[in-house]
Tab-separated table of C-alpha atoms and ligand atoms in Angstrom:
chain	number	residue	atom	x	y	z
A	19	MET	CA	22.997	17.308	-2.949
A	20	ALA	CA	21.285	15.504	-0.238
A	21	LEU	CA	18.082	14.008	0.189
A	22	ILE	CA	16.108	16.044	2.931
A	23	VAL	CA	12.611	14.855	4.428
A	24	GLN	CA	10.333	17.929	5.198
A	25	LYS	CA	7.151	17.359	7.251
A	26	TYR	CA	4.630	20.145	7.344
A	27	GLY	CA	2.162	19.908	10.283
A	28	GLY	CA	-1.720	20.823	9.822
A	29	SER	CA	-1.408	24.482	10.764
A	30	SER	CA	1.263	24.929	8.223
A	31	VAL	CA	-1.090	24.115	5.516
A	32	ALA	CA	-4.294	25.195	6.994
A	33	ASP	CA	-5.400	27.119	3.747
A	34	PRO	CA	-4.680	27.650	-0.064
A	35	GLU	CA	-2.553	30.680	0.723
A	36	ARG	CA	-0.437	28.451	3.322
A	37	VAL	CA	-0.141	25.595	1.006
A	38	LYS	CA	1.572	28.012	-1.536
A	39	ARG	CA	3.783	29.329	0.830
A	40	VAL	CA	5.051	25.566	1.568
A	41	ALA	CA	5.401	24.866	-1.911
A	42	GLN	CA	7.566	28.003	-2.160
A	43	ARG	CA	9.794	26.635	0.474
A	44	VAL	CA	9.964	23.086	-0.910
A	45	ALA	CA	10.650	24.887	-4.290
A	46	ARG	CA	13.549	26.791	-2.704
A	47	THR	CA	15.069	23.446	-1.159
A	48	ARG	CA	14.734	21.786	-4.507
A	49	ARG	CA	16.413	24.521	-6.354
A	50	ALA	CA	19.287	24.423	-3.968
A	51	GLY	CA	19.866	20.992	-5.741
A	52	HIS	CA	18.463	18.800	-3.143
A	53	GLN	CA	16.110	15.767	-3.122
A	54	VAL	CA	13.203	16.649	-1.366
A	55	VAL	CA	10.522	14.202	0.050
A	56	VAL	CA	7.671	15.981	1.586
A	57	VAL	CA	5.277	14.370	4.147
A	58	VAL	CA	2.144	16.674	4.935
A	59	SER	CA	-0.644	16.603	7.406
A	60	ALA	CA	-4.086	16.987	6.753
A	61	LEU	CA	-5.261	20.685	6.275
A	62	GLY	CA	-5.750	22.893	9.502
A	63	ASP	CA	-8.112	20.916	11.776
A	64	THR	CA	-9.569	18.320	9.312
A	65	THR	CA	-8.833	15.368	11.010
A	66	ASP	CA	-10.730	16.857	14.094
A	67	ASN	CA	-13.663	17.763	11.886
A	68	LEU	CA	-13.861	14.462	10.178
A	69	LEU	CA	-13.837	12.701	14.008
A	70	GLU	CA	-16.858	14.909	14.738
A	71	LEU	CA	-18.414	13.903	11.443
A	72	ALA	CA	-18.205	10.293	12.401
A	73	SER	CA	-19.536	10.826	15.560
A	74	LYS	CA	-22.384	12.311	14.235
A	75	VAL	CA	-23.511	9.053	12.155
A	76	CYS	CA	-22.538	6.634	14.483
A	77	ARG	CA	-21.906	6.314	18.234
A	78	ARG	CA	-18.871	3.960	18.081
A	79	PRO	CA	-17.880	3.814	14.339
A	80	PRO	CA	-15.927	0.734	13.395
A	81	GLU	CA	-11.960	1.626	13.532
A	82	ARG	CA	-11.783	0.060	9.847
A	83	GLU	CA	-14.176	2.822	8.404
A	84	MET	CA	-12.726	5.257	10.871
A	85	ASP	CA	-9.403	4.966	8.746
A	86	MET	CA	-11.087	5.167	5.509
A	87	LEU	CA	-12.390	8.346	6.451
A	88	LEU	CA	-9.399	9.777	8.310
A	89	ALA	CA	-7.055	8.969	5.454
A	90	THR	CA	-8.744	11.262	3.162
A	91	GLY	CA	-7.509	14.081	4.929
A	92	GLU	CA	-3.824	13.814	4.205
A	93	GLN	CA	-4.714	12.776	0.402
A	94	VAL	CA	-6.287	16.172	0.025
A	95	SER	CA	-3.225	18.126	1.383
A	96	CYS	CA	-0.811	15.981	-0.760
A	97	ALA	CA	-2.815	16.353	-3.827
A	98	LEU	CA	-3.032	20.254	-3.351
A	99	LEU	CA	0.742	20.605	-2.484
A	100	ALA	CA	1.647	18.586	-5.667
A	101	MET	CA	-0.573	21.085	-7.570
A	102	ALA	CA	0.999	24.116	-6.000
A	103	MET	CA	4.329	22.887	-6.705
A	104	HIS	CA	3.227	22.666	-10.465
A	105	GLY	CA	1.836	26.008	-10.385
A	106	LEU	CA	5.484	27.022	-9.769
A	107	GLY	CA	7.087	24.876	-12.588
A	108	VAL	CA	8.491	22.644	-10.268
A	109	LYS	CA	7.812	18.661	-10.970
A	110	ALA	CA	6.246	17.138	-8.160
A	111	ILE	CA	4.205	13.954	-7.570
A	112	SER	CA	1.945	12.983	-4.848
A	113	PHE	CA	1.395	9.374	-3.329
A	114	THR	CA	-0.879	7.918	-0.678
A	115	GLY	CA	0.848	5.828	1.996
A	116	ALA	CA	-0.415	2.775	0.330
A	117	GLN	CA	1.005	3.998	-3.106
A	118	VAL	CA	4.494	4.245	-1.653
A	119	GLY	CA	4.624	0.846	0.153
A	120	ILE	CA	4.065	1.906	3.664
A	121	VAL	CA	2.945	-1.360	5.263
A	122	THR	CA	1.585	-1.375	8.659
A	123	ASP	CA	0.112	-4.212	11.252
A	124	ARG	CA	-3.808	-4.091	11.240
A	125	ALA	CA	-4.316	-2.223	14.309
A	126	HIS	CA	-6.577	0.381	12.802
A	127	THR	CA	-6.430	3.863	14.087
A	128	ARG	CA	-2.991	3.092	15.634
A	129	ALA	CA	-1.076	0.904	13.302
A	130	ARG	CA	2.499	0.314	13.457
A	131	ILE	CA	4.791	0.491	10.369
A	132	GLN	CA	6.237	-2.659	9.791
A	133	ASP	CA	8.058	-1.923	6.149
A	134	ILE	CA	8.559	0.586	3.465
A	135	SER	CA	9.341	-0.229	0.151
A	136	ALA	CA	10.629	3.036	-1.095
A	137	GLN	CA	11.369	1.997	-4.549
A	138	ARG	CA	8.322	4.223	-5.903
A	139	ILE	CA	9.910	7.229	-4.075
A	140	GLN	CA	13.399	6.434	-5.312
A	141	ALA	CA	12.228	6.454	-8.863
A	142	ALA	CA	10.523	9.567	-8.840
A	143	LEU	CA	13.567	11.149	-6.967
A	144	ALA	CA	15.678	9.709	-9.890
A	145	ARG	CA	13.578	11.406	-12.358
A	146	LYS	CA	14.122	14.780	-10.412
A	147	TRP	CA	10.820	15.264	-9.107
A	148	VAL	CA	9.846	16.355	-5.692
A	149	VAL	CA	8.078	13.475	-4.108
A	150	ILE	CA	4.874	14.283	-1.579
A	151	VAL	CA	3.547	11.631	0.562
A	152	ALA	CA	0.304	11.872	2.580
A	153	GLY	CA	1.388	11.619	6.412
A	154	PHE	CA	-0.319	9.329	8.836
A	155	GLN	CA	-1.583	6.424	6.674
A	156	GLY	CA	-0.345	3.059	5.577
A	157	MET	CA	-1.883	-0.299	4.338
A	158	THR	CA	-1.683	-3.653	5.815
A	159	ARG	CA	-0.714	-6.500	3.655
A	160	ASP	CA	-4.132	-7.316	2.651
A	161	HIS	CA	-4.548	-3.898	1.301
A	162	GLU	CA	-6.810	-2.270	4.015
A	163	ILE	CA	-6.159	1.312	4.816
A	164	THR	CA	-4.651	2.402	8.283
A	165	THR	CA	-3.780	5.281	10.126
A	166	LEU	CA	-0.674	5.766	12.489
A	167	GLY	CA	-2.351	7.290	15.539
A	168	ARG	CA	-2.903	11.158	16.083
A	169	GLY	CA	-0.051	13.213	15.073
A	170	GLY	CA	1.416	10.138	12.798
A	171	SER	CA	2.263	12.240	9.914
A	172	ASP	CA	5.537	12.718	12.117
A	173	LEU	CA	6.015	8.986	12.249
A	174	THR	CA	5.733	8.739	8.282
A	175	ALA	CA	8.331	11.337	7.919
A	176	VAL	CA	10.651	9.791	10.272
A	177	ALA	CA	10.105	6.378	8.852
A	178	LEU	CA	10.774	7.711	5.648
A	179	ALA	CA	13.860	9.549	6.632
A	180	LYS	CA	15.143	6.224	7.811
A	181	ALA	CA	14.230	4.304	4.818
A	182	LEU	CA	15.479	6.818	2.559
A	183	ASN	CA	18.518	7.276	4.606
A	184	ALA	CA	17.783	11.127	4.366
A	185	ARG	CA	20.585	13.484	5.740
A	186	ILE	CA	17.894	15.202	7.741
A	187	CYS	CA	14.277	15.241	8.541
A	188	GLU	CA	12.792	18.759	8.954
A	189	ILE	CA	9.567	18.944	11.088
A	190	TYR	CA	7.937	22.399	10.161
A	191	THR	CA	5.329	23.343	12.657
A	192	ASP	CA	3.849	26.667	14.169
A	193	VAL	CA	6.453	26.794	16.798
A	194	GLU	CA	10.187	27.774	16.437
A	195	GLY	CA	11.472	24.701	17.985
A	196	VAL	CA	11.618	22.976	21.293
A	197	TYR	CA	11.337	25.345	24.338
A	198	THR	CA	12.316	25.211	28.024
A	199	ALA	CA	8.766	25.652	28.762
A	200	ASP	CA	5.395	26.270	26.885
A	201	PRO	CA	5.711	30.040	26.039
A	202	ARG	CA	2.129	30.778	26.329
A	203	ILE	CA	2.769	29.906	30.214
A	204	VAL	CA	6.327	31.180	30.785
A	205	PRO	CA	7.025	34.299	28.718
A	206	ASN	CA	10.629	34.241	29.069
A	207	ALA	CA	10.793	30.511	27.940
A	208	ARG	CA	13.960	29.901	25.573
A	209	LYS	CA	14.205	28.043	22.245
A	210	LEU	CA	16.515	25.028	22.929
A	211	PRO	CA	19.256	24.955	19.971
A	212	ALA	CA	19.784	21.266	20.603
A	213	ILE	CA	18.252	18.380	22.696
A	214	SER	CA	18.706	14.586	22.779
A	215	TYR	CA	16.482	12.217	21.907
A	216	ASP	CA	15.781	10.935	25.369
A	217	GLU	CA	14.902	14.330	26.621
A	218	MET	CA	12.674	14.751	23.745
A	219	LEU	CA	10.850	11.670	24.247
A	220	GLU	CA	10.244	12.519	27.968
A	221	LEU	CA	8.940	15.856	27.050
A	222	ALA	CA	6.620	14.467	24.302
A	223	GLY	CA	5.482	11.908	27.072
A	224	SER	CA	4.833	14.782	29.809
A	225	GLY	CA	2.792	16.975	27.652
A	226	THR	CA	4.807	18.838	25.185
A	227	GLN	CA	3.328	18.447	22.185
A	228	VAL	CA	5.759	19.175	19.505
A	229	MET	CA	6.253	15.765	18.267
A	230	GLN	CA	4.145	12.556	18.353
A	231	ALA	CA	5.995	10.341	20.947
A	232	ARG	CA	5.998	7.195	18.875
A	233	SER	CA	7.996	9.188	15.922
A	234	MET	CA	10.519	10.133	18.533
A	235	GLU	CA	10.855	6.295	19.433
A	236	VAL	CA	11.846	5.472	16.184
A	237	ALA	CA	13.724	8.468	15.594
A	238	LYS	CA	15.982	7.489	18.682
A	239	ARG	CA	16.387	3.843	17.533
A	240	TYR	CA	17.487	4.556	14.359
A	241	GLU	CA	19.324	7.948	15.309
A	242	VAL	CA	17.504	9.785	12.477
A	243	PRO	CA	18.541	13.446	12.717
A	244	LEU	CA	15.634	15.860	13.411
A	245	HIS	CA	15.454	19.597	12.899
A	246	ILE	CA	12.029	20.758	14.430
A	247	ARG	CA	11.475	24.418	13.244
A	248	SER	CA	9.023	26.934	12.046
A	249	SER	CA	7.380	27.037	8.625
A	250	PHE	CA	6.341	30.589	9.193
A	251	SER	CA	10.156	31.757	9.539
A	252	ARG	CA	13.493	31.206	8.418
A	253	ALA	CA	15.003	30.856	11.522
A	254	THR	CA	16.728	27.686	12.496
A	255	GLY	CA	15.013	25.707	15.325
A	256	THR	CA	15.859	22.789	17.643
A	257	ILE	CA	18.174	19.898	16.483
A	258	ILE	CA	17.302	16.530	18.002
A	259	SER	CA	20.157	14.303	18.031
A	260	LYS	CA	22.130	11.657	20.147
A	261	GLU	CA	23.303	12.875	23.651
A	262	VAL	CA	26.475	14.815	23.347
A	263	LYS	CA	28.665	15.835	26.219
A	264	ALA	CA	27.781	19.265	26.372
A	265	MET	CA	24.227	18.259	27.097
A	266	GLU	CA	25.072	16.986	30.552
A	267	GLN	CA	26.482	20.309	31.734
A	268	VAL	CA	22.648	21.366	32.165
A	269	ALA	CA	20.864	19.517	35.001
A	270	VAL	CA	17.299	20.706	33.863
A	271	SER	CA	16.435	21.751	30.206
A	272	GLY	CA	12.776	21.666	30.204
A	273	VAL	CA	9.600	22.118	32.180
A	274	SER	CA	6.425	20.015	30.896
A	275	LEU	CA	2.981	20.223	31.861
A	276	GLN	CA	0.419	17.419	31.187
A	277	LYS	CA	-3.173	18.704	31.852
A	278	ASP	CA	-5.196	15.883	30.688
A	279	GLU	CA	-4.390	13.335	33.253
A	280	ALA	CA	-6.674	11.739	35.733
A	281	LYS	CA	-5.716	9.655	38.805
A	282	VAL	CA	-7.287	6.537	39.870
A	283	THR	CA	-7.084	4.615	43.016
A	284	VAL	CA	-8.038	1.157	43.993
A	285	CYS	CA	-8.369	1.081	48.009
A	286	ASP	CA	-7.792	-1.704	49.937
A	287	VAL	CA	-5.915	-4.159	47.598
A	288	PRO	CA	-4.892	-7.460	49.144
A	289	ASP	CA	-1.063	-7.254	49.476
A	290	ARG	CA	-0.149	-10.689	47.934
A	291	PRO	CA	1.819	-11.945	44.934
A	292	GLY	CA	-0.055	-11.607	41.372
A	293	VAL	CA	-2.815	-8.775	42.399
A	294	ALA	CA	-0.787	-6.049	40.807
A	295	ALA	CA	-0.230	-8.227	37.839
A	296	THR	CA	-3.889	-9.107	37.301
A	297	ILE	CA	-5.058	-5.518	37.607
A	298	PHE	CA	-2.435	-4.036	34.952
A	299	THR	CA	-2.778	-6.993	32.828
A	300	ARG	CA	-6.693	-6.321	32.306
A	301	ILE	CA	-5.875	-2.654	31.847
A	302	SER	CA	-3.261	-3.338	29.203
A	303	ASP	CA	-5.784	-5.891	27.329
A	304	ALA	CA	-7.780	-3.071	27.172
A	305	ASN	CA	-5.237	-1.133	25.337
A	306	ILE	CA	-5.144	1.604	27.962
A	307	ASN	CA	-1.760	3.394	28.909
A	308	VAL	CA	-1.063	3.643	32.248
A	309	ASP	CA	1.498	6.512	33.133
A	310	MET	CA	2.465	6.708	36.651
A	311	ILE	CA	1.753	4.204	39.302
A	312	VAL	CA	2.133	4.233	43.161
A	313	GLN	CA	1.679	1.757	45.547
A	314	ASN	CA	2.724	2.295	49.571
A	315	VAL	CA	4.118	-0.628	51.696
A	316	SER	CA	1.259	-2.459	53.432
A	317	ARG	CA	1.100	-2.526	57.176
A	318	THR	CA	-2.245	-4.025	57.541
A	319	GLY	CA	-2.304	-6.782	54.680
A	320	PHE	CA	-4.090	-4.306	52.574
A	321	THR	CA	-2.565	-1.028	50.591
A	322	ASP	CA	-4.045	1.591	48.135
A	323	VAL	CA	-2.878	1.421	44.510
A	324	SER	CA	-3.125	4.627	42.360
A	325	PHE	CA	-2.313	5.121	38.849
A	326	THR	CA	-2.686	7.728	36.444
A	327	VAL	CA	-4.202	7.684	32.917
A	328	SER	CA	-5.111	10.022	30.243
A	329	ARG	CA	-8.277	11.858	30.903
A	330	ALA	CA	-9.840	10.307	27.495
A	331	ASP	CA	-9.434	6.938	28.783
A	332	LEU	CA	-10.864	7.584	32.517
A	333	ALA	CA	-14.502	6.257	31.836
A	334	ARG	CA	-13.162	3.251	29.950
A	335	VAL	CA	-10.447	2.490	32.751
A	336	LEU	CA	-13.007	2.954	35.733
A	337	ARG	CA	-15.109	0.249	33.960
A	338	VAL	CA	-12.222	-2.231	33.708
A	339	THR	CA	-10.711	-1.326	36.985
A	340	ARG	CA	-14.090	-1.880	38.823
A	341	ARG	CA	-14.319	-5.343	37.415
A	342	VAL	CA	-10.964	-6.439	38.306
A	343	ALA	CA	-11.045	-4.685	41.683
A	344	ALA	CA	-14.242	-7.151	42.565
A	345	GLU	CA	-12.494	-9.955	41.219
A	346	VAL	CA	-9.258	-9.636	43.270
A	347	LYS	CA	-11.563	-8.562	46.222
A	348	ALA	CA	-9.906	-5.174	46.560
A	349	GLY	CA	-12.032	-2.338	47.963
A	350	ARG	CA	-13.649	0.708	46.293
A	351	VAL	CA	-12.089	2.616	43.071
A	352	ILE	CA	-11.972	6.229	43.249
A	353	HIS	CA	-10.954	8.517	40.886
A	354	ASP	CA	-9.900	12.371	40.619
A	355	ASP	CA	-9.831	14.129	37.269
A	356	GLY	CA	-8.673	17.342	39.037
A	357	VAL	CA	-5.122	16.887	38.418
A	358	ALA	CA	-2.025	17.878	36.505
A	359	LYS	CA	1.292	16.387	35.965
A	360	VAL	CA	4.591	19.042	35.836
A	361	SER	CA	7.759	17.431	34.853
A	362	VAL	CA	11.304	18.726	34.885
A	363	VAL	CA	13.725	16.902	32.108
A	364	GLY	CA	17.164	16.909	31.532
A	365	VAL	CA	20.045	14.463	30.670
A	366	GLY	CA	22.256	16.295	33.139
A	367	MET	CA	20.071	14.838	35.993
A	368	ARG	CA	22.468	11.493	35.506
A	369	SER	CA	25.267	13.598	36.680
A	370	HIS	CA	23.766	16.409	38.983
A	371	SER	CA	22.221	15.499	42.310
A	372	GLY	CA	19.823	17.211	44.498
A	373	ILE	CA	17.692	18.005	41.604
A	374	ALA	CA	14.429	16.409	43.483
A	375	ALA	CA	14.947	18.371	46.301
A	376	LYS	CA	14.985	21.489	44.634
A	377	MET	CA	11.896	20.638	42.615
A	378	PHE	CA	10.271	19.585	45.618
A	379	GLN	CA	11.261	22.853	47.633
A	380	ALA	CA	10.266	25.272	44.770
A	381	LEU	CA	6.736	23.769	44.925
A	382	ALA	CA	6.520	23.958	48.537
A	383	LYS	CA	7.439	27.757	48.594
A	384	GLU	CA	4.238	28.351	46.456
A	385	SER	CA	2.491	25.962	48.670
A	386	ILE	CA	1.762	23.509	45.958
A	387	ASN	CA	0.989	19.984	47.389
A	388	ILE	CA	2.500	16.856	45.719
A	389	GLU	CA	0.119	13.929	45.406
A	390	MET	CA	2.247	11.676	43.374
A	391	ILE	CA	5.998	11.524	42.386
A	392	SER	CA	7.639	9.416	39.718
A	393	THR	CA	11.189	9.587	38.441
A	394	SER	CA	13.392	8.257	35.657
A	395	GLU	CA	16.954	8.826	34.996
A	396	ILE	CA	16.478	11.893	33.403
A	397	LYS	CA	12.942	13.148	34.340
A	398	ILE	CA	10.946	14.104	37.785
A	399	SER	CA	7.257	14.008	37.573
A	400	CYS	CA	4.847	15.365	40.218
A	401	ILE	CA	1.169	15.092	40.166
A	402	ILE	CA	-0.504	18.392	41.576
A	403	ARG	CA	-3.909	19.856	41.538
A	404	LYS	CA	-4.904	20.974	38.148
A	405	ASP	CA	-5.375	24.699	39.107
A	406	GLN	CA	-2.069	25.086	40.661
A	407	ALA	CA	-0.239	23.865	37.220
A	408	VAL	CA	0.594	26.873	35.783
A	409	LYS	CA	2.022	28.442	38.885
A	410	ALA	CA	3.887	25.253	39.182
A	411	VAL	CA	5.512	25.355	35.650
A	412	ARG	CA	6.406	29.107	36.249
A	413	THR	CA	8.140	28.514	39.547
A	414	LEU	CA	10.066	25.529	38.098
A	415	HIS	CA	11.223	27.477	35.529
A	416	ASP	CA	12.512	30.498	37.609
A	417	SER	CA	14.043	27.877	40.073
A	418	PHE	CA	16.101	26.036	37.786
A	419	GLU	CA	16.968	29.451	35.746
A	420	LEU	CA	15.853	28.047	32.685
A	421	GLU	CA	15.461	31.782	30.950
A	422	LYS	CA	19.371	31.465	31.100
A	423	LEU	CA	19.589	28.569	28.694
A	424	GLY	CA	19.010	28.686	24.829
A	425	LYS	CA	21.047	31.131	22.977
A	426	SER	CA	23.537	32.051	25.905
A	427	SER	CA	23.756	28.490	26.962
A	428	ALA	CA	26.114	26.160	27.358
A	429	ARG	CA	23.949	23.982	24.780
A	430	LYS	CA	25.377	25.678	21.290
B	507	LIG	N1	-3.876	14.709	10.560
B	507	LIG	C1	-3.577	13.827	11.849
B	507	LIG	C2	-3.754	14.381	13.097
B	507	LIG	O1	-4.601	15.564	12.943
B	507	LIG	C3	-2.118	13.360	11.692
B	507	LIG	C4	-0.941	14.431	11.806
B	507	LIG	O2	-1.329	15.695	11.725
B	507	LIG	O3	0.007	14.251	11.970
B	507	LIG	O4	-3.810	13.514	13.950
B	508	LIG	MG1	-0.794	17.053	13.502
């Protein structure tokens, strides 16, 4: 007998039939003798629909009220799943995040989990009930409802798996696992049997939307074992775990694409200490995440500073940046939202050389111009024109022969 946390995403519970299918899968796990804690997302596009509804009554809804609204989505799905379980004759009980003591800070719409008092879950498990928890939500110490940022049900699942010391946290989704590239772009992309937390984190930050990036950080920190798999099949998916030696044999394990990037350039920034600090402090005070930053050496006492942000933040970042540019006596602020970011990721990069050169050659061969480059120990990212993004992903997948990974690879 093991304690298993299973998380089902919105597409897995999009309609009553699918809710019943999930109930059957949960019932199978329960009947096999395991203790099961289920985390559900809101049905289908519920959260998007609620956001749209909010925008129709108010241009900038207060974030507290936004959380009151958004948290209802998961409350619907967890109650429905509990009912479906009862329909199958399996004892189950649903709880909101607040009811099971998921305590967060007060950052509405993007709250962080501070504490989980899992007693209520443990008591229900001890009575042999399946416990179903509404994903994506928690409560502040003064009883305000909060949500954990888009995709936050993943975080609920990972945090519960940690708090309950679960044997495995299964993330059920509408894809079979983590692929070497998006199969909609690269038809011969391969499902990876295993991948490390670090690679998954880099992929999540580079456009591979399998799991919420924050949930991956928590999974990595506490080494919560994850299994990403499809709720529509019985096939095993991708195991995410600590790095093991065999993973290093492969230099590149995936190519990802981030299309929603925008580039901002502050021209003629005075070259003296403290200027970058001022600019990026203002941006971070506005709660805007900056991705890449490039600044060249200055030969004239002035230099251009470029950075990228998510396109959703562009209007806001431009307002902030124009203000601070004037303050530090820099020049114009220009922007470009016709860009995309392609990245190659792999822990094997630590021990293989020449990966960057190979990536740039592959892009050059397709006449794709590189506008910005950034690297980490296990990732190389390039900003390119958005209309060349698909071609870039395909050519990189080919050059690194990623179609040879997966089933027949060293990553067994
Ligand atoms: N329903 C929320 C969202 O769509 C949380 C989740 O699905 O994980 O972002
Ligand atoms: Mg989701």
